[in-house]
Tab-separated table of C-alpha atoms in Angstrom:
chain	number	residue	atom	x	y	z
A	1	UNK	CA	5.459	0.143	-28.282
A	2	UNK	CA	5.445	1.756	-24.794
A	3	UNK	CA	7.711	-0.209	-22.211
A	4	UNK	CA	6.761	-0.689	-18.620
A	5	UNK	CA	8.260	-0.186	-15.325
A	6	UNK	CA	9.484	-4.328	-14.977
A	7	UNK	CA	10.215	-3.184	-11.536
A	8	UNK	CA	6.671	-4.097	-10.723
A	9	UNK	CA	7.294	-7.152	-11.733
A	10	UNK	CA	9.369	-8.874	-9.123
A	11	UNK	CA	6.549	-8.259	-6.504
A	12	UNK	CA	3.970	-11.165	-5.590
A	13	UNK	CA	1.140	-11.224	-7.934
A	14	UNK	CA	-1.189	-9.039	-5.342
A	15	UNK	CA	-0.088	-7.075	-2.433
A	16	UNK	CA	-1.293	-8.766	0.738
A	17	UNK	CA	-4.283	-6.957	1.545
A	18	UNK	CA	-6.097	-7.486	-1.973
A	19	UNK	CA	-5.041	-11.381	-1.647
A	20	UNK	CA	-7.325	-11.342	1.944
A	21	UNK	CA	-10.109	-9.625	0.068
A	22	UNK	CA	-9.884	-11.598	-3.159
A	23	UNK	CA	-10.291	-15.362	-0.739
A	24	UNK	CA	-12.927	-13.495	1.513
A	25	UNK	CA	-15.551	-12.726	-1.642
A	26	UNK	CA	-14.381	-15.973	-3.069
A	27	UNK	CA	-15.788	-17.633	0.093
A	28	UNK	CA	-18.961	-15.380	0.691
A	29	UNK	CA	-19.765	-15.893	-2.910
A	30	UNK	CA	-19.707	-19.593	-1.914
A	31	UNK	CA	-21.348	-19.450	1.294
A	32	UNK	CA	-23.697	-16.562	0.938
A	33	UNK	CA	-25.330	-17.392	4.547
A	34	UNK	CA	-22.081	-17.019	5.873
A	35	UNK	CA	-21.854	-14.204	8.904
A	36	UNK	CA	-18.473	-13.147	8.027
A	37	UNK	CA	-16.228	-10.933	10.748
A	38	UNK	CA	-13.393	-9.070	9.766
A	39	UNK	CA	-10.673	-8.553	12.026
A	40	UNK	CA	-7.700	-8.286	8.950
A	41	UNK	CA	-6.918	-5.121	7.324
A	42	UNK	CA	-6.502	-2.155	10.163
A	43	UNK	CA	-9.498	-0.190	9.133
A	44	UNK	CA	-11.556	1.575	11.641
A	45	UNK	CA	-14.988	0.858	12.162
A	46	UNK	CA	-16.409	3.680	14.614
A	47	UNK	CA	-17.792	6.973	13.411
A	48	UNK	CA	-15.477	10.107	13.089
A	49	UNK	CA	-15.532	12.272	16.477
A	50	UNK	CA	-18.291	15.026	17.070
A	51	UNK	CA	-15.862	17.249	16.891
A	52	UNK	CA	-14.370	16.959	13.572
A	53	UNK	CA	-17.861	16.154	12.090
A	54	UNK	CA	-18.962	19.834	13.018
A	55	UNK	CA	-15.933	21.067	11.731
A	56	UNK	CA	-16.037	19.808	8.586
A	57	UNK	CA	-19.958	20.591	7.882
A	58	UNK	CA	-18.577	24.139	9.178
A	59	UNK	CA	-16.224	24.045	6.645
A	60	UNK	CA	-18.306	22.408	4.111
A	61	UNK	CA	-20.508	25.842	4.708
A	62	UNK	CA	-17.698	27.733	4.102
A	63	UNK	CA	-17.140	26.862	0.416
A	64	UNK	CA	-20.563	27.421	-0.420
A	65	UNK	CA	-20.288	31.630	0.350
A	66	UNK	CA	-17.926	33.237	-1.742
A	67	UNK	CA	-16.230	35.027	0.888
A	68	UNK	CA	-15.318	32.704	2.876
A	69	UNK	CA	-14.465	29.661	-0.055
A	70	UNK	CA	-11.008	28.441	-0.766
A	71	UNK	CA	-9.867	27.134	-3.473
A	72	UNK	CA	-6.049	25.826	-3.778
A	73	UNK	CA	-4.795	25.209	0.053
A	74	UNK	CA	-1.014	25.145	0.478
A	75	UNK	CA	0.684	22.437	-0.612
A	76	UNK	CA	2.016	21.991	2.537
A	77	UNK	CA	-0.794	22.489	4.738
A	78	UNK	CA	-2.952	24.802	6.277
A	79	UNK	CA	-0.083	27.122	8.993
A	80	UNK	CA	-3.208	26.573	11.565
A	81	UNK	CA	-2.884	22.983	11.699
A	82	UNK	CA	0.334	23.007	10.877
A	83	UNK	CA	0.754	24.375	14.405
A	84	UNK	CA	-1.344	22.863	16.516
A	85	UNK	CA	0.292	19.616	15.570
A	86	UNK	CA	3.496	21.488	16.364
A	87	UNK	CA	2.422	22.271	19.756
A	88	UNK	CA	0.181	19.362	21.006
A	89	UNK	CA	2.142	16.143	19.439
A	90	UNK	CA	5.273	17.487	19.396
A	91	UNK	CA	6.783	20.278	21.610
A	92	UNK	CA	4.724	19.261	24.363
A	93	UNK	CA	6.395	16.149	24.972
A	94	UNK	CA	9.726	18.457	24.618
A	95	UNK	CA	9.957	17.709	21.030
A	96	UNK	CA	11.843	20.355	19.046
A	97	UNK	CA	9.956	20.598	16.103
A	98	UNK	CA	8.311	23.314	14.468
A	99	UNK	CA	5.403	23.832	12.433
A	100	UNK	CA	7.635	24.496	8.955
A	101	UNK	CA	8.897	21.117	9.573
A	102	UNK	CA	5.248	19.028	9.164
A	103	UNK	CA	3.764	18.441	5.874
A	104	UNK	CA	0.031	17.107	5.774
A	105	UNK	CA	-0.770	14.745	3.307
A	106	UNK	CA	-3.538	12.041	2.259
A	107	UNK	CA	-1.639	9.400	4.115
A	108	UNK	CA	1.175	8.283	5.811
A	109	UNK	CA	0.656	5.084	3.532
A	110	UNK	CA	1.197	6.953	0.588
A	111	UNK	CA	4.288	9.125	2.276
A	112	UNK	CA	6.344	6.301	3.043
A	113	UNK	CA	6.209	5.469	-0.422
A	114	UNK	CA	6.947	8.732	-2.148
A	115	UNK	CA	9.496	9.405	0.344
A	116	UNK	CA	11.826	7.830	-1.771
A	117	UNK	CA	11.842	9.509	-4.819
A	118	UNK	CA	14.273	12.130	-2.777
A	119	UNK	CA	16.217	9.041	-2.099
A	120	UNK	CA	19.140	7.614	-4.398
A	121	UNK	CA	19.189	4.288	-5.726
A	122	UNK	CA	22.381	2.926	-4.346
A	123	UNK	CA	21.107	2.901	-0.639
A	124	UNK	CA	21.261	0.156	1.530
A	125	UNK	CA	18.006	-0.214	3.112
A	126	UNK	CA	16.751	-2.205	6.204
A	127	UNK	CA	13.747	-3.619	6.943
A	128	UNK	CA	12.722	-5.468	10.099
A	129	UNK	CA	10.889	-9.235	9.094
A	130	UNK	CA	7.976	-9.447	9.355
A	131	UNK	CA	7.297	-5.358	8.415
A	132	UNK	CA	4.296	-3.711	6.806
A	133	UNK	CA	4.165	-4.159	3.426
A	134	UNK	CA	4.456	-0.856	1.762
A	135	UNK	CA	8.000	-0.513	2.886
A	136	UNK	CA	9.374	-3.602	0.858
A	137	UNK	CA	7.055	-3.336	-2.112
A	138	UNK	CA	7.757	0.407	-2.993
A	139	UNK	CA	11.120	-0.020	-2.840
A	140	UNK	CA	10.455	-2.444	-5.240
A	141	UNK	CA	8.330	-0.692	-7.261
A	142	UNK	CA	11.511	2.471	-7.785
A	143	UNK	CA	13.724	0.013	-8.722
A	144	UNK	CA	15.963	-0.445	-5.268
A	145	UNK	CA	15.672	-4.366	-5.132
A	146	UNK	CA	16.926	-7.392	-7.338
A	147	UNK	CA	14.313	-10.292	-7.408
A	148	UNK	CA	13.181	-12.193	-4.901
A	149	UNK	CA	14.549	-15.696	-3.193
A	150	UNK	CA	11.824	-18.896	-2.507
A	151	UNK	CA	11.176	-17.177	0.749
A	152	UNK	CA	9.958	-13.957	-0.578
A	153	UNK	CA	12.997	-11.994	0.321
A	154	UNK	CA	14.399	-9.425	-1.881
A	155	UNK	CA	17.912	-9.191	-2.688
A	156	UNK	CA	19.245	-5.895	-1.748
A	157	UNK	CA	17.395	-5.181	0.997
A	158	UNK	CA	18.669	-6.106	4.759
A	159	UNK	CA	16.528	-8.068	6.594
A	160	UNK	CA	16.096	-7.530	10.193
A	161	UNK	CA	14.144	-10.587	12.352
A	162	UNK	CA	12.061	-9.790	14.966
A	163	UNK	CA	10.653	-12.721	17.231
A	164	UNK	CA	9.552	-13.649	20.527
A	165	UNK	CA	13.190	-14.517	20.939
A	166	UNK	CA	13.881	-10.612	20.395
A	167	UNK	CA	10.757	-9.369	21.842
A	168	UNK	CA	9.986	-8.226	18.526
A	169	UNK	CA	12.381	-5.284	18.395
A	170	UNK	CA	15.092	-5.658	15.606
A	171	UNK	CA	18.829	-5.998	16.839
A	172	UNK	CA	20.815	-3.228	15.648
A	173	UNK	CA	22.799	-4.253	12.373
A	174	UNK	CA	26.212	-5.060	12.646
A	175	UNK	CA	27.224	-3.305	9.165
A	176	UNK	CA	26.293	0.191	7.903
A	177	UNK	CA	22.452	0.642	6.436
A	178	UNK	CA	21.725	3.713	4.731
A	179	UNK	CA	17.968	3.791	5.321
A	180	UNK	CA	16.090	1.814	8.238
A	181	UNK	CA	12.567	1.506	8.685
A	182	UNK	CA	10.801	1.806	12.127
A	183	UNK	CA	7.556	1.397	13.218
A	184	UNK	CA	6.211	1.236	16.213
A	185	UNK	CA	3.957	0.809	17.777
A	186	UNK	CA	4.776	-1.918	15.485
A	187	UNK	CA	2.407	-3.419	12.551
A	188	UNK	CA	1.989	-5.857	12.806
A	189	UNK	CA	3.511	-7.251	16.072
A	190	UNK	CA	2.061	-4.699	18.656
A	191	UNK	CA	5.358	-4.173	20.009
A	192	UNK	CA	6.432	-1.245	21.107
A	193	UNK	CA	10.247	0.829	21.925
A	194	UNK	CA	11.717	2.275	25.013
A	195	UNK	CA	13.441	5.489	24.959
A	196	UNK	CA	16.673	3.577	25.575
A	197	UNK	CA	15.970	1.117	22.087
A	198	UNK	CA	15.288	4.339	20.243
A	199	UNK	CA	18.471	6.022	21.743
A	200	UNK	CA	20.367	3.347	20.476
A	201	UNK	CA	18.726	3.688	16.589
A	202	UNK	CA	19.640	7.336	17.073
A	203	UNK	CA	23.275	6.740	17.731
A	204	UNK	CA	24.261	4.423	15.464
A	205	UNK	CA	22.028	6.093	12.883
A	206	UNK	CA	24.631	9.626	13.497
A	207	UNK	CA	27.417	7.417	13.360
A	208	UNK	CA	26.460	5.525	10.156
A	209	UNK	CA	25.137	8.644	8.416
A	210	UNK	CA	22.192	7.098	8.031
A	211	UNK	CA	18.245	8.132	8.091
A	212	UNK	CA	15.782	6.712	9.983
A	213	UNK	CA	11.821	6.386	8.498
A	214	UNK	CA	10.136	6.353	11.802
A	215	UNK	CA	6.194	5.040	11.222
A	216	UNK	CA	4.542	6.256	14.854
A	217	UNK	CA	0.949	5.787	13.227
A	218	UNK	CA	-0.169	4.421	15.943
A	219	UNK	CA	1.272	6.572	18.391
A	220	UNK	CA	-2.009	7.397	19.782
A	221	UNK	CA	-2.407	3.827	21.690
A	222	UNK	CA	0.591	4.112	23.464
A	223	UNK	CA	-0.067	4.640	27.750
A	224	UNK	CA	2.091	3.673	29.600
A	225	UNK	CA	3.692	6.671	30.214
A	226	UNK	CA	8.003	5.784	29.709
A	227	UNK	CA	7.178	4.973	26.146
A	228	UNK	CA	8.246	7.728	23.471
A	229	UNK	CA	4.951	8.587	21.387
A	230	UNK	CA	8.028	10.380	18.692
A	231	UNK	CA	11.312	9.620	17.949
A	232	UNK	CA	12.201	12.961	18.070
A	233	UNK	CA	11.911	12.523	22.014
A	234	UNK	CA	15.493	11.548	21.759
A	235	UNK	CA	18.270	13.697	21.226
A	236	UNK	CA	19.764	13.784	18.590
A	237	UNK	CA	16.783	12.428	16.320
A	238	UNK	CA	16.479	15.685	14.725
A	239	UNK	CA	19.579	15.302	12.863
A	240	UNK	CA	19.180	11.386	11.567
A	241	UNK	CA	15.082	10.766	11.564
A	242	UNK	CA	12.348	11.704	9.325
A	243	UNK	CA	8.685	10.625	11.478
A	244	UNK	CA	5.345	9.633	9.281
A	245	UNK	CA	1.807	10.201	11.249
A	246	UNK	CA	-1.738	9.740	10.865
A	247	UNK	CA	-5.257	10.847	11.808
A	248	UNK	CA	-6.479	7.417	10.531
A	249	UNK	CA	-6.394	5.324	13.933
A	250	UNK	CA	-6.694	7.864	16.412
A	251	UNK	CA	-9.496	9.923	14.619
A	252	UNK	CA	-10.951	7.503	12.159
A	253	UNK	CA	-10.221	9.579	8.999
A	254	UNK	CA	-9.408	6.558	7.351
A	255	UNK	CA	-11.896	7.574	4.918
A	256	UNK	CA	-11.352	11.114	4.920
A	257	UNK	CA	-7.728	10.748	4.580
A	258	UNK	CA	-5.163	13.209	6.493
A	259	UNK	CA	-1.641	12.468	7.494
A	260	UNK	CA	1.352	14.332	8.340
A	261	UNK	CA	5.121	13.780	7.536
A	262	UNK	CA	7.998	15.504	9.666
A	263	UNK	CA	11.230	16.349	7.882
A	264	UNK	CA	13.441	18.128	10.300
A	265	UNK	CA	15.183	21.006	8.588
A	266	UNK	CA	18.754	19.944	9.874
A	267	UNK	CA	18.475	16.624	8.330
A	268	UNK	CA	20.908	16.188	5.361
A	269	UNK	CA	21.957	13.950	2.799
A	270	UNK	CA	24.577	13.389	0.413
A	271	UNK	CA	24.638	14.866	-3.213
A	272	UNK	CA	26.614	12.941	-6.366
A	273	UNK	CA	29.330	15.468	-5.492
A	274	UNK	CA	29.430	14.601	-2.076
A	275	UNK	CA	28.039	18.174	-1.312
A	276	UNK	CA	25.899	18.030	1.791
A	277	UNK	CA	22.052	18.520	0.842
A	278	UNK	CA	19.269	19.833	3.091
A	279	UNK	CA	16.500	16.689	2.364
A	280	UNK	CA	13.009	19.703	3.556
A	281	UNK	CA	14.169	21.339	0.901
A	282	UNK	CA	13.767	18.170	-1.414
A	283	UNK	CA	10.569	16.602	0.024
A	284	UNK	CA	9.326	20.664	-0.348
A	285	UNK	CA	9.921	20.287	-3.653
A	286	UNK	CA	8.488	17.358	-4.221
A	287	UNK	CA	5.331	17.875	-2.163
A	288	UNK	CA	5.043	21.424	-4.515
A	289	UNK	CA	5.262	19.698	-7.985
A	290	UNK	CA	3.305	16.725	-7.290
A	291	UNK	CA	0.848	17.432	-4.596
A	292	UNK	CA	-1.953	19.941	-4.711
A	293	UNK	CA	-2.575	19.705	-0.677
A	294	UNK	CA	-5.582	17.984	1.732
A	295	UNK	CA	-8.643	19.439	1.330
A	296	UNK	CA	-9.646	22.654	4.030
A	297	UNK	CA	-12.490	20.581	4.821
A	298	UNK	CA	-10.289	17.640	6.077
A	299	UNK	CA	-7.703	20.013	7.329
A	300	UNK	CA	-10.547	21.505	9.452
A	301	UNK	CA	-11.465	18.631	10.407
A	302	UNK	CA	-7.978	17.517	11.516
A	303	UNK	CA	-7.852	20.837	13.244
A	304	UNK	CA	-11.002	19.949	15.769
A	305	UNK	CA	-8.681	17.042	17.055
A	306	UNK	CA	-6.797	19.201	19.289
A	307	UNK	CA	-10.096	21.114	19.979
A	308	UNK	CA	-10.998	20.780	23.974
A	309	UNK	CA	-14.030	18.151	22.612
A	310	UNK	CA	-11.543	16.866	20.508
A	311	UNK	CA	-8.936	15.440	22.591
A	312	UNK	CA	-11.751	13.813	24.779
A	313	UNK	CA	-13.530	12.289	22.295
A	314	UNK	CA	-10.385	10.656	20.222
A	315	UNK	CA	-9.041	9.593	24.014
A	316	UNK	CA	-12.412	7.977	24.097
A	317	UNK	CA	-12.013	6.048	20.608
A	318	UNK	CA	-8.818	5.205	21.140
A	319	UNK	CA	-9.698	3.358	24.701
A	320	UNK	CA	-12.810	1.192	22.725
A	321	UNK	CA	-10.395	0.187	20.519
A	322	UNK	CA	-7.694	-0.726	22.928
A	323	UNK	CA	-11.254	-2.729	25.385
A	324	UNK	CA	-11.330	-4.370	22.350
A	325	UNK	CA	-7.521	-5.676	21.845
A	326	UNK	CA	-7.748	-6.490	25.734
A	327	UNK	CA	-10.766	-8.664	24.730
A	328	UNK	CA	-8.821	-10.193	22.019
A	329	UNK	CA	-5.690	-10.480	23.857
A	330	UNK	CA	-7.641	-12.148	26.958
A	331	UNK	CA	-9.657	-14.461	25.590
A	332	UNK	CA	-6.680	-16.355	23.044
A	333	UNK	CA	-4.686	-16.389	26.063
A	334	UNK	CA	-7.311	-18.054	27.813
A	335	UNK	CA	-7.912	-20.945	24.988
A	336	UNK	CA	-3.787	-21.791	25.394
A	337	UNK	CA	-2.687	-19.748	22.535
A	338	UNK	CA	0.688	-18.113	22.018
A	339	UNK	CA	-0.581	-14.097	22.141
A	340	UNK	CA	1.980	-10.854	21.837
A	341	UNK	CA	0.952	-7.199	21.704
A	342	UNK	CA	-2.455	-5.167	21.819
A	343	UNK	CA	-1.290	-3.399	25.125
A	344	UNK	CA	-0.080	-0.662	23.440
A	345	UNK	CA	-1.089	-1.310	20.241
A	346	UNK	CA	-4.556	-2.171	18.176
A	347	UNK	CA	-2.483	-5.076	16.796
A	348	UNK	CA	-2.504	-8.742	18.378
A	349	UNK	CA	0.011	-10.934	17.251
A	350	UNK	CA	-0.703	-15.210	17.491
A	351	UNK	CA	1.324	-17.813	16.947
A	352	UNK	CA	-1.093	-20.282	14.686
A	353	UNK	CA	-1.446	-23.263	16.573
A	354	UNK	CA	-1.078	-26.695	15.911
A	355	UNK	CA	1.945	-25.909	12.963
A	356	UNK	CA	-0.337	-24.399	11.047
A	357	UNK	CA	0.456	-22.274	8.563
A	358	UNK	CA	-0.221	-18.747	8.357
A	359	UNK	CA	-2.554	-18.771	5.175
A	360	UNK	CA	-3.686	-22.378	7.128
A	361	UNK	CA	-4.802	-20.660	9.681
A	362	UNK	CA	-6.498	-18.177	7.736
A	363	UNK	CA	-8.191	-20.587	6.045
A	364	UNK	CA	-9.499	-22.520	8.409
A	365	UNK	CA	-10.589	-19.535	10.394
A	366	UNK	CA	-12.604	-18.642	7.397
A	367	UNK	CA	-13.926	-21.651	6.376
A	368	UNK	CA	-14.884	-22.808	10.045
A	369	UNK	CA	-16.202	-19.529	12.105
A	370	UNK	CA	-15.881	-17.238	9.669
A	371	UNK	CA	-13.420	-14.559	10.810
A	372	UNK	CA	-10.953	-12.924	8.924
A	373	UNK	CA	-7.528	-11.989	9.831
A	374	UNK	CA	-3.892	-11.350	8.427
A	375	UNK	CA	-1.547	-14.319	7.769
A	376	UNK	CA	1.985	-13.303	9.550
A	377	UNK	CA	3.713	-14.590	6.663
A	378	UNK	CA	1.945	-11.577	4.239
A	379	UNK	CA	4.246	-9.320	6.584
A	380	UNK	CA	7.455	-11.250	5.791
A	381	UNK	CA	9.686	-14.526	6.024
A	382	UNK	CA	10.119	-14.040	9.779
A	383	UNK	CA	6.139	-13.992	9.742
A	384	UNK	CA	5.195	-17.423	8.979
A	385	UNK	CA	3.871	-19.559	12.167
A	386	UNK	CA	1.942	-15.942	12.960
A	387	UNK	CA	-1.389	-14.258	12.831
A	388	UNK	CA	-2.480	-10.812	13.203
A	389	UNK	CA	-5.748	-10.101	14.497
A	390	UNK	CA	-7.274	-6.086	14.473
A	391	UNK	CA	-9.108	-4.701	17.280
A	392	UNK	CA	-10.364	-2.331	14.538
A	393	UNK	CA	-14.112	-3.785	14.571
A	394	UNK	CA	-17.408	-3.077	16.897
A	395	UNK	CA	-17.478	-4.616	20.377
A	396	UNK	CA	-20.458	-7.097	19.421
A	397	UNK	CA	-18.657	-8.021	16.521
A	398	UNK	CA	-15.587	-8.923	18.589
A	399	UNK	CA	-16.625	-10.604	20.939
A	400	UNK	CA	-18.156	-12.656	18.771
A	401	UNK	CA	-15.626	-13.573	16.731
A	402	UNK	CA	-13.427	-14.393	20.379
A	403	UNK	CA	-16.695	-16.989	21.413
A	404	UNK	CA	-16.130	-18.681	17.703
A	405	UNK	CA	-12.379	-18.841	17.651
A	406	UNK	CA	-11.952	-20.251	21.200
A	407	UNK	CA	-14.697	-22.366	20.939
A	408	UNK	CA	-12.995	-24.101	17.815
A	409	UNK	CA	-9.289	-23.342	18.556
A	410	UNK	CA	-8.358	-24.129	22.166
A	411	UNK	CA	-5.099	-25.620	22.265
């Protein structure tokens, strides 16, 4: 008989975001009158840009006339896009990357996951607590983690806390990590890194030899200004980080699915031999053998984000969604709750009140006004006490939800 991966396991019997879905239809099964608002999993709600939509019906045109069809893209990506993002995300805020250096994908979801498989298994990896899951679970799922304690911790990973105490950004460890994940703006906390907090990742990253995985998917909600949108707006980064993006919050591809990964081409890592390896040339290979590319009409439609139209019309979804975490932000503040991020971030974070528990509080919020959210301790140990609420929805439905929650919940 065939024998699994028993890596899989170890993990909780469903990954956080199925659990919220499985209770939800569970309760709207139950309650079919029920006017159920979602404000859990971070999936956009407002249509794709002008912009890209014309693109993409362009492109859709395209591969209907056999001149102009395309078959097989470049595993890679497309060089045009390639280079825009090159130009407009990166070496315009004095970012030394080049276009070689990005790979588009389906996902940054899916990247910080196969990332890795270029990765040895005798890493020492930290993750901050509460973090998104993906990070914990796939290194679960290759095999990097023993089982886990009562609290849902995983032995052989190092655990970073981040609290109000902390401001939500993770001390740096006192002994040597291999691999550290970042994200920030941070899921789900909303919190977000100076160029001086980053500086100090950098540094002791080059003097650990260790890598950075820097999430910035939701680099696009950053404003105020002194906040780096890329870690590779510090020196040095080049040589310790590899950066995961996304067109899913900024351009609502979330259904169309484009991404982009940057591996710097000075980054190394360390062979069996103790031979110095160059870790493009790995993920290169990687992408080649198990990746067959975005489609062109994504890719297009990717493209039309830097477009003149473009940029204004993603500036001008990003700000509804940000109205909205303002809203959000506002109005718990004003019933007496505990409220961090959604300033720079689509992401508010509560403290449940009353010593509730997370998945109490989700319950109750279900079960009373019918709103959905994320329970802080689905994120991690450090989690529990929390609640993260998504700006991701329609203004009416928002507001809404705000007039049910502080009508039931003011503290």
């Amino acid at each position: 008989m065939a024998t699994i991966n028993d890596n899989y396991l170890k993990l909780k019997a469903g990954y956080l975001f199925p659990e919220i879905a499985r209770r939800v239809n569970a309760f709207a099964e139950a309650n079919p009158d029920a006017k159920i608002i979602r404000l859990g999993i971070g999936d956009v709600t407002e249509p794709l840009p002008e912009a890209c939509r014309t693109a993409m019906i362009k492109a859709v045109e395209e591969m209907g006339d056999r001149n102009t069809f395309k078959g097989y893209g470049p595993e890679q990506g497309y060089a045009w896009l390639r280079e825009k993002i090159a130009t407009h995300d990166f070496q315009a805020r004095g970012a030394d990357i080049d276009a070689s250096e990005i790979f588009i994908s389906d996902g940054s979801k899916c990247d910080t996951g196969n990332i890795l498989e270029i990765f040895g298994h005798d890493n020492i990896i930290a993750v901050t607590d509460p973090v998104y899951p993906v990070y914990v679970d796939t290194n679960v799922m290759v095999g990097n983690t023993a089982d886990a304690n009562d609290k849902g911790e995983f032995e052989g990973l190092v655990y970073l806390p981040i609290t109000a105490d902390n401001n939500f950004t993770a001390e740096i460890p006192s002994k040597k990590v291999d691999l550290i994940y970042l994200c920030f703006p941070n899921n789900p906390t909303g919190a977000t890194a100076t160029k001086e907090y980053l500086k100090a990742w950098v540094d002791y990253a080059k003097a650990n030899n260790s890598i950075i995985f820097f999430d910035a998917a939701y680099e696009a909600y950053i404003t105020d200004p002194s906040i780096p949108h890329s870690i590779y707006e510090i020196e040095g980064a080049r040589e310790v980080a590899i950066e995961f993006r996304s067109f899913s919050k900024n351009a609502g591809f979330t259904g169309t699915r484009c991404a982009l990964t940057v591996v710097p081409k000075t980054l190394t890592g360390k062979a069996a031999d103790g031979s110095d390896v160059e870790l493009w040339k790995l993920w290169n290979r990687r992408q080649s053998t198990k990746f067959n590319g975005v489609s062109y009409i994504v890719q297009r439609g990717a493209e039309a984000v830097y477009s003149q139209e473009g940029q204004a019309q993603i500036k001008e979804l990003v700000n509804f969604y940000l109205e909205n975490a303002k809203i959000i932000r506002e109005k718990l503040t004003a019933a007496g709750l505990s409220v961090y991020g959604g300033v720079n971030a689509p992401y508010v974070w509560v403290k449940t009140p009353n010593g509730l528990s997370s998945w109490e509080f989700f319950d109750k919020l279900l079960q009373t006004v019918n709103v959905v959210g994320t329970p802080g301790s689905g994120f991690g140990a450090a989690g529990e006490g929390y609640f993260r609420i998504s700006a991701f929805n329609s203004r009416e439905n928002v507001e809404e939800a705000m007039k049910r929650i502080t009508e039931k919940f003011k503290v």
